[in-house]
PDB file of C-alpha atoms in Angstrom:
ATOM      1  CA  ASP R 992     127.800 135.581  99.012  1.00 58.00           C
ATOM      2  CA  THR R 993     130.927 137.657  99.108  1.00 63.00           C
ATOM      3  CA  GLU R 994     133.271 135.007 100.076  1.00 89.00           C
ATOM      4  CA  VAL R 995     136.822 134.425  98.915  1.00 95.00           C
ATOM      5  CA  THR R 996     138.479 131.192 100.350  1.00 96.00           C
ATOM      6  CA  GLN R 997     142.144 130.517 100.629  1.00 97.00           C
ATOM      7  CA  THR R 998     143.971 127.246 101.575  1.00 97.00           C
ATOM      8  CA  PRO R 999     146.109 126.619 103.580  1.00 97.00           C
ATOM      9  CA  LYS R1000     145.592 129.135 106.530  1.00 95.00           C
ATOM     10  CA  HIS R1001     149.167 128.553 107.608  1.00 96.00           C
ATOM     11  CA  LEU R1002     152.197 127.159 105.707  1.00 96.00           C
ATOM     12  CA  VAL R1003     155.738 126.510 106.967  1.00 96.00           C
ATOM     13  CA  MET R1004     158.213 125.751 104.284  1.00 93.00           C
ATOM     14  CA  GLY R1005     161.985 125.341 103.758  1.00 90.00           C
ATOM     15  CA  MET R1006     163.936 127.197 101.304  1.00 90.00           C
ATOM     16  CA  THR R1007     164.180 124.226  98.902  1.00 89.00           C
ATOM     17  CA  ASN R1008     160.503 123.201  98.994  1.00 90.00           C
ATOM     18  CA  LYS R1009     157.863 123.594  96.253  1.00 95.00           C
ATOM     19  CA  LYS R1010     154.332 124.492  97.581  1.00 96.00           C
ATOM     20  CA  SER R1011     151.081 126.068  96.184  1.00 97.00           C
ATOM     21  CA  LEU R1012     148.588 128.452  97.651  1.00 98.00           C
ATOM     22  CA  LYS R1013     145.132 128.225  96.527  1.00 98.00           C
ATOM     23  CA  CYS R1014     142.204 130.782  96.189  1.00 98.00           C
ATOM     24  CA  GLU R1015     138.644 130.194  95.160  1.00 97.00           C
ATOM     25  CA  GLN R1016     135.609 132.532  94.702  1.00 96.00           C
ATOM     26  CA  HIS R1017     132.085 131.750  93.404  1.00 89.00           C
ATOM     27  CA  MET R1018     130.855 135.266  92.881  1.00 90.00           C
ATOM     28  CA  GLY R1019     131.282 135.270  89.062  1.00 90.00           C
ATOM     29  CA  HIS R1020     134.252 137.690  89.408  1.00 91.00           C
ATOM     30  CA  ARG R1021     136.508 137.867  86.369  1.00 90.00           C
ATOM     31  CA  ALA R1022     139.362 139.640  88.078  1.00 91.00           C
ATOM     32  CA  MET R1023     141.525 137.890  90.621  1.00 93.00           C
ATOM     33  CA  TYR R1024     144.554 139.178  92.585  1.00 94.00           C
ATOM     34  CA  TRP R1025     147.502 138.146  94.689  1.00 96.00           C
ATOM     35  CA  TYR R1026     148.805 140.530  97.398  1.00 96.00           C
ATOM     36  CA  LYS R1027     151.585 140.161  99.954  1.00 96.00           C
ATOM     37  CA  GLN R1028     151.338 141.832 103.214  1.00 93.00           C
ATOM     38  CA  LYS R1029     154.070 142.111 105.877  1.00 92.00           C
ATOM     39  CA  ALA R1030     153.480 142.998 109.472  1.00 87.00           C
ATOM     40  CA  LYS R1031     152.311 146.633 110.118  1.00 84.00           C
ATOM     41  CA  LYS R1032     152.450 147.351 106.270  1.00 88.00           C
ATOM     42  CA  PRO R1033     149.710 147.765 103.729  1.00 90.00           C
ATOM     43  CA  PRO R1034     148.962 144.985 101.213  1.00 91.00           C
ATOM     44  CA  GLU R1035     151.291 145.123  98.126  1.00 92.00           C
ATOM     45  CA  LEU R1036     150.007 143.906  94.803  1.00 92.00           C
ATOM     46  CA  MET R1037     151.794 141.126  93.138  1.00 95.00           C
ATOM     47  CA  PHE R1038     149.596 139.867  90.213  1.00 94.00           C
ATOM     48  CA  VAL R1039     146.357 140.581  88.624  1.00 92.00           C
ATOM     49  CA  TYR R1040     144.452 138.137  86.359  1.00 93.00           C
ATOM     50  CA  SER R1041     141.597 139.437  84.265  1.00 89.00           C
ATOM     51  CA  TYR R1042     139.476 136.966  82.445  1.00 90.00           C
ATOM     52  CA  GLU R1043     141.934 134.319  83.343  1.00 91.00           C
ATOM     53  CA  LYS R1044     144.774 136.185  81.605  1.00 91.00           C
ATOM     54  CA  LEU R1045     147.757 137.857  83.541  1.00 92.00           C
ATOM     55  CA  SER R1046     147.278 141.434  83.234  1.00 86.00           C
ATOM     56  CA  ILE R1047     149.548 142.844  85.877  1.00 84.00           C
ATOM     57  CA  ASN R1048     152.883 141.522  87.226  1.00 86.00           C
ATOM     58  CA  GLU R1049     154.403 143.943  89.666  1.00 85.00           C
ATOM     59  CA  SER R1050     157.941 142.747  88.948  1.00 88.00           C
ATOM     60  CA  VAL R1051     157.643 139.815  91.191  1.00 93.00           C
ATOM     61  CA  PRO R1052     160.543 137.433  91.475  1.00 94.00           C
ATOM     62  CA  SER R1053     160.258 134.282  89.398  1.00 94.00           C
ATOM     63  CA  ARG R1054     160.304 132.161  92.567  1.00 95.00           C
ATOM     64  CA  PHE R1055     156.552 133.105  92.732  1.00 97.00           C
ATOM     65  CA  SER R1056     154.586 131.729  89.794  1.00 96.00           C
ATOM     66  CA  PRO R1057     150.799 132.445  89.361  1.00 96.00           C
ATOM     67  CA  GLU R1058     148.311 130.292  87.720  1.00 97.00           C
ATOM     68  CA  CYS R1059     144.679 130.886  86.900  1.00 96.00           C
ATOM     69  CA  PRO R1060     143.091 127.438  85.722  1.00 95.00           C
ATOM     70  CA  ASN R1061     139.651 128.824  85.409  1.00 93.00           C
ATOM     71  CA  SER R1062     137.483 131.840  86.354  1.00 90.00           C
ATOM     72  CA  SER R1063     137.077 130.666  89.917  1.00 95.00           C
ATOM     73  CA  LEU R1064     140.546 129.416  90.898  1.00 97.00           C
ATOM     74  CA  LEU R1065     143.830 131.250  91.499  1.00 97.00           C
ATOM     75  CA  ASN R1066     147.003 129.525  92.567  1.00 98.00           C
ATOM     76  CA  LEU R1067     150.289 130.924  93.555  1.00 98.00           C
ATOM     77  CA  HIS R1068     153.280 128.394  93.181  1.00 97.00           C
ATOM     78  CA  LEU R1069     156.139 128.890  95.444  1.00 96.00           C
ATOM     79  CA  HIS R1070     159.696 127.600  94.787  1.00 95.00           C
ATOM     80  CA  ALA R1071     163.038 128.246  96.377  1.00 93.00           C
ATOM     81  CA  LEU R1072     161.745 131.032  98.590  1.00 94.00           C
ATOM     82  CA  GLN R1073     163.730 133.148 101.002  1.00 95.00           C
ATOM     83  CA  PRO R1074     163.044 133.888 104.716  1.00 95.00           C
ATOM     84  CA  GLU R1075     162.196 137.453 103.713  1.00 95.00           C
ATOM     85  CA  ASP R1076     159.361 136.132 101.700  1.00 96.00           C
ATOM     86  CA  SER R1077     157.603 135.187 104.852  1.00 96.00           C
ATOM     87  CA  ALA R1078     154.364 137.245 105.000  1.00 96.00           C
ATOM     88  CA  LEU R1079     150.532 136.987 104.776  1.00 95.00           C
ATOM     89  CA  TYR R1080     149.503 136.281 101.185  1.00 97.00           C
ATOM     90  CA  LEU R1081     146.096 137.635 100.324  1.00 96.00           C
ATOM     91  CA  CYS R1082     143.941 136.693  97.414  1.00 97.00           C
ATOM     92  CA  ALA R1083     141.107 139.016  96.090  1.00 95.00           C
ATOM     93  CA  SER R1084     138.643 139.064  93.436  1.00 93.00           C
ATOM     94  CA  SER R1085     136.456 141.710  91.814  1.00 90.00           C
ATOM     95  CA  GLN R1086     134.247 142.307  88.758  1.00 86.00           C
ATOM     96  CA  ALA R1087     136.488 142.961  86.008  1.00 73.00           C
ATOM     97  CA  TRP R1088     137.289 146.643  85.544  1.00 67.00           C
ATOM     98  CA  GLY R1089     136.527 148.618  82.379  1.00 64.00           C
ATOM     99  CA  ASP R1090     134.731 151.799  82.498  1.00 61.00           C
ATOM    100  CA  SER R1091     133.271 150.947  85.765  1.00 68.00           C
ATOM    101  CA  ARG R1092     135.040 150.451  89.058  1.00 73.00           C
ATOM    102  CA  TYR R1093     134.451 147.526  91.434  1.00 80.00           C
ATOM    103  CA  GLU R1094     135.534 146.916  94.973  1.00 86.00           C
ATOM    104  CA  GLN R1095     137.832 143.985  95.628  1.00 90.00           C
ATOM    105  CA  TYR R1096     136.909 141.336  98.157  1.00 92.00           C
ATOM    106  CA  PHE R1097     139.660 139.702 100.071  1.00 94.00           C
ATOM    107  CA  GLY R1098     140.166 136.256 101.450  1.00 95.00           C
ATOM    108  CA  PRO R1099     141.376 135.575 104.893  1.00 94.00           C
ATOM    109  CA  GLY R1100     145.027 134.995 103.719  1.00 96.00           C
ATOM    110  CA  THR R1101     147.654 132.325 104.037  1.00 96.00           C
ATOM    111  CA  ARG R1102     150.347 133.028 106.725  1.00 96.00           C
ATOM    112  CA  LEU R1103     153.592 131.878 105.160  1.00 96.00           C
ATOM    113  CA  THR R1104     156.801 131.114 107.074  1.00 96.00           C
ATOM    114  CA  VAL R1105     159.972 130.268 105.243  1.00 95.00           C
ATOM    115  CA  THR R1106     162.690 128.759 107.379  1.00 93.00           C
TER     116      THR R1106
ATOM    117  CA  ASP E 805     157.256 157.502  97.302  1.00 69.00           C
ATOM    118  CA  GLN E 806     154.048 157.069  99.092  1.00 80.00           C
ATOM    119  CA  GLN E 807     151.082 158.062  97.054  1.00 91.00           C
ATOM    120  CA  VAL E 808     148.520 157.403  99.624  1.00 95.00           C
ATOM    121  CA  LYS E 809     149.106 158.629 103.159  1.00 95.00           C
ATOM    122  CA  GLN E 810     147.441 157.896 106.438  1.00 96.00           C
ATOM    123  CA  ASN E 811     149.360 160.088 108.862  1.00 92.00           C
ATOM    124  CA  SER E 812     147.686 158.898 112.037  1.00 95.00           C
ATOM    125  CA  PRO E 813     148.968 155.418 112.890  1.00 94.00           C
ATOM    126  CA  SER E 814     146.303 155.196 115.668  1.00 97.00           C
ATOM    127  CA  LEU E 815     143.058 156.809 116.957  1.00 97.00           C
ATOM    128  CA  SER E 816     141.291 156.121 120.114  1.00 98.00           C
ATOM    129  CA  VAL E 817     137.554 157.219 120.691  1.00 98.00           C
ATOM    130  CA  GLN E 818     134.767 156.628 123.159  1.00 98.00           C
ATOM    131  CA  GLU E 819     131.912 154.267 122.159  1.00 97.00           C
ATOM    132  CA  GLY E 820     128.982 156.391 120.771  1.00 97.00           C
ATOM    133  CA  ARG E 821     131.176 159.109 119.690  1.00 98.00           C
ATOM    134  CA  ILE E 822     132.359 160.064 116.057  1.00 98.00           C
ATOM    135  CA  SER E 823     135.492 158.446 114.567  1.00 98.00           C
ATOM    136  CA  ILE E 824     137.138 160.263 111.930  1.00 98.00           C
ATOM    137  CA  LEU E 825     139.849 158.678 109.863  1.00 98.00           C
ATOM    138  CA  ASN E 826     141.922 160.756 107.384  1.00 98.00           C
ATOM    139  CA  CYS E 827     143.739 159.987 104.176  1.00 98.00           C
ATOM    140  CA  ASP E 828     145.799 162.086 101.715  1.00 97.00           C
ATOM    141  CA  TYR E 829     146.913 161.216  98.337  1.00 96.00           C
ATOM    142  CA  THR E 830     149.529 162.786  96.075  1.00 95.00           C
ATOM    143  CA  ASN E 831     148.675 161.356  92.634  1.00 90.00           C
ATOM    144  CA  SER E 832     146.055 163.457  90.769  1.00 91.00           C
ATOM    145  CA  MET E 833     145.332 160.611  88.458  1.00 89.00           C
ATOM    146  CA  PHE E 834     143.584 158.757  91.260  1.00 91.00           C
ATOM    147  CA  ASP E 835     139.828 158.877  90.641  1.00 89.00           C
ATOM    148  CA  TYR E 836     138.386 156.021  92.788  1.00 91.00           C
ATOM    149  CA  PHE E 837     138.887 155.550  96.576  1.00 94.00           C
ATOM    150  CA  LEU E 838     138.000 152.894  99.014  1.00 95.00           C
ATOM    151  CA  TRP E 839     138.159 152.060 102.745  1.00 97.00           C
ATOM    152  CA  TYR E 840     138.837 148.690 104.122  1.00 96.00           C
ATOM    153  CA  LYS E 841     138.682 147.339 107.669  1.00 96.00           C
ATOM    154  CA  LYS E 842     141.135 144.610 108.828  1.00 93.00           C
ATOM    155  CA  TYR E 843     140.932 142.578 111.969  1.00 90.00           C
ATOM    156  CA  PRO E 844     144.072 140.779 113.000  1.00 84.00           C
ATOM    157  CA  ALA E 845     144.666 137.404 111.213  1.00 79.00           C
ATOM    158  CA  GLU E 846     141.858 138.246 108.584  1.00 85.00           C
ATOM    159  CA  GLY E 847     141.877 139.699 105.075  1.00 90.00           C
ATOM    160  CA  PRO E 848     140.662 143.249 104.631  1.00 92.00           C
ATOM    161  CA  THR E 849     136.832 143.829 104.415  1.00 93.00           C
ATOM    162  CA  PHE E 850     135.492 146.318 102.021  1.00 93.00           C
ATOM    163  CA  LEU E 851     133.547 149.196 103.744  1.00 96.00           C
ATOM    164  CA  ILE E 852     132.756 151.952 101.294  1.00 96.00           C
ATOM    165  CA  SER E 853     133.964 153.502  98.112  1.00 94.00           C
ATOM    166  CA  ILE E 854     133.693 156.976  96.412  1.00 94.00           C
ATOM    167  CA  SER E 855     134.307 158.036  92.875  1.00 91.00           C
ATOM    168  CA  SER E 856     135.937 161.372  92.181  1.00 92.00           C
ATOM    169  CA  ILE E 857     132.664 162.720  90.511  1.00 92.00           C
ATOM    170  CA  LYS E 858     131.149 162.690  94.030  1.00 95.00           C
ATOM    171  CA  ASP E 859     132.132 164.496  97.249  1.00 96.00           C
ATOM    172  CA  LYS E 860     130.222 162.255  99.633  1.00 97.00           C
ATOM    173  CA  ASN E 861     129.050 158.729 100.021  1.00 97.00           C
ATOM    174  CA  GLU E 862     127.051 157.268 102.920  1.00 97.00           C
ATOM    175  CA  ASP E 863     126.265 153.750 103.867  1.00 96.00           C
ATOM    176  CA  GLY E 864     124.663 153.250 107.292  1.00 97.00           C
ATOM    177  CA  ARG E 865     127.145 154.413 110.056  1.00 97.00           C
ATOM    178  CA  PHE E 866     129.838 155.034 107.569  1.00 98.00           C
ATOM    179  CA  THR E 867     130.226 158.127 105.444  1.00 98.00           C
ATOM    180  CA  VAL E 868     133.237 159.050 103.108  1.00 98.00           C
ATOM    181  CA  PHE E 869     133.927 162.551 102.138  1.00 98.00           C
ATOM    182  CA  LEU E 870     136.267 163.555  99.253  1.00 97.00           C
ATOM    183  CA  ASN E 871     137.888 166.817  98.847  1.00 97.00           C
ATOM    184  CA  LYS E 872     139.633 166.682  95.466  1.00 95.00           C
ATOM    185  CA  SER E 873     141.127 170.156  95.511  1.00 95.00           C
ATOM    186  CA  ALA E 874     142.915 169.197  98.796  1.00 97.00           C
ATOM    187  CA  LYS E 875     143.565 165.565  97.632  1.00 97.00           C
ATOM    188  CA  HIS E 876     142.015 164.490 100.986  1.00 97.00           C
ATOM    189  CA  LEU E 877     139.420 162.065 101.932  1.00 97.00           C
ATOM    190  CA  SER E 878     138.015 161.036 105.302  1.00 98.00           C
ATOM    191  CA  LEU E 879     135.862 158.272 106.831  1.00 98.00           C
ATOM    192  CA  HIS E 880     133.451 159.086 109.498  1.00 98.00           C
ATOM    193  CA  ILE E 881     131.884 156.378 111.638  1.00 98.00           C
ATOM    194  CA  VAL E 882     128.888 157.510 113.728  1.00 97.00           C
ATOM    195  CA  PRO E 883     128.253 156.188 116.442  1.00 98.00           C
ATOM    196  CA  SER E 884     131.489 154.317 116.965  1.00 98.00           C
ATOM    197  CA  GLN E 885     131.106 150.800 118.530  1.00 97.00           C
ATOM    198  CA  PRO E 886     133.703 148.636 120.055  1.00 96.00           C
ATOM    199  CA  GLY E 887     133.342 146.087 117.197  1.00 95.00           C
ATOM    200  CA  ASP E 888     134.671 148.838 114.971  1.00 97.00           C
ATOM    201  CA  SER E 889     138.061 148.524 116.546  1.00 97.00           C
ATOM    202  CA  ALA E 890     140.444 147.397 113.654  1.00 96.00           C
ATOM    203  CA  VAL E 891     143.006 148.798 111.193  1.00 96.00           C
ATOM    204  CA  TYR E 892     141.411 150.924 108.638  1.00 97.00           C
ATOM    205  CA  PHE E 893     143.167 151.234 105.212  1.00 96.00           C
ATOM    206  CA  CYS E 894     142.464 153.940 102.569  1.00 97.00           C
ATOM    207  CA  ALA E 895     143.073 152.736  99.015  1.00 95.00           C
ATOM    208  CA  ALA E 896     143.018 154.496  95.651  1.00 93.00           C
ATOM    209  CA  SER E 897     143.115 153.594  92.005  1.00 89.00           C
ATOM    210  CA  PRO E 898     144.094 155.609  89.073  1.00 83.00           C
ATOM    211  CA  GLN E 899     142.205 156.628  85.825  1.00 77.00           C
ATOM    212  CA  GLY E 900     142.280 154.285  82.894  1.00 64.00           C
ATOM    213  CA  GLY E 901     140.254 151.354  84.167  1.00 56.00           C
ATOM    214  CA  SER E 902     143.334 149.902  86.029  1.00 61.00           C
ATOM    215  CA  GLU E 903     142.634 147.098  88.673  1.00 73.00           C
ATOM    216  CA  LYS E 904     145.593 148.395  90.682  1.00 81.00           C
ATOM    217  CA  LEU E 905     144.881 149.665  94.207  1.00 87.00           C
ATOM    218  CA  VAL E 906     147.422 151.698  96.122  1.00 90.00           C
ATOM    219  CA  PHE E 907     146.964 151.331  99.827  1.00 93.00           C
ATOM    220  CA  GLY E 908     147.852 153.621 102.686  1.00 95.00           C
ATOM    221  CA  LYS E 909     149.766 152.206 105.742  1.00 94.00           C
ATOM    222  CA  GLY E 910     146.507 152.086 107.824  1.00 95.00           C
ATOM    223  CA  THR E 911     145.187 153.591 111.011  1.00 97.00           C
ATOM    224  CA  LYS E 912     144.529 151.414 114.014  1.00 97.00           C
ATOM    225  CA  LEU E 913     141.127 152.469 115.566  1.00 98.00           C
ATOM    226  CA  THR E 914     140.222 151.554 119.058  1.00 98.00           C
ATOM    227  CA  VAL E 915     136.792 152.225 120.316  1.00 98.00           C
ATOM    228  CA  ASN E 916     136.666 152.278 124.122  1.00 96.00           C
ATOM    229  CA  PRO E 917     133.472 151.082 125.911  1.00 93.00           C
TER     230      PRO E 917
END
């Protein structure tokens, strides 16, 4: 099973709202990722969690707040977003990297629209 | 500064023929490369990867070739099928065990029946 699930599929929120995106995997992966993808652009890395600890933050604005409650779950809390934050948000997971390299498996994404 | 480049935004081939998708990189620290396929409204799907210690990796209809001296890799799909029509992203990771992947802008492949 190489499935990563994400909820919701679509989200429309106002600039003053607070919402959360959720991601789940049951492959025993210990690294989880959030990416942002705009139309006709490649995915851009936002955050990486390795063994439930934040290991990479790509200078993402504080209105995006990640959380990793356990090894299977990854959340992205959203607050006071701007219209330019509208994008496809992708979650991915992989075995934790060390000396070996592992492919990342992506979820279907959450299509976020900020009005 | 784009470290992973896919210079062809689109490619069209006939069903049954070979599809060749190209990718160039500029960072000599990259040592692990992957190809992903993406359908509209879905997340990228992992296809195949290659480590810099190899120059070829094959999986069924998909073969990836790596030319380190030219900093170039290519994905060959033989034979191409209409279901292969998608956007293909090349991605690379630097040495040091980093989980970070750098993606190219993608090439849209259309396989015509």
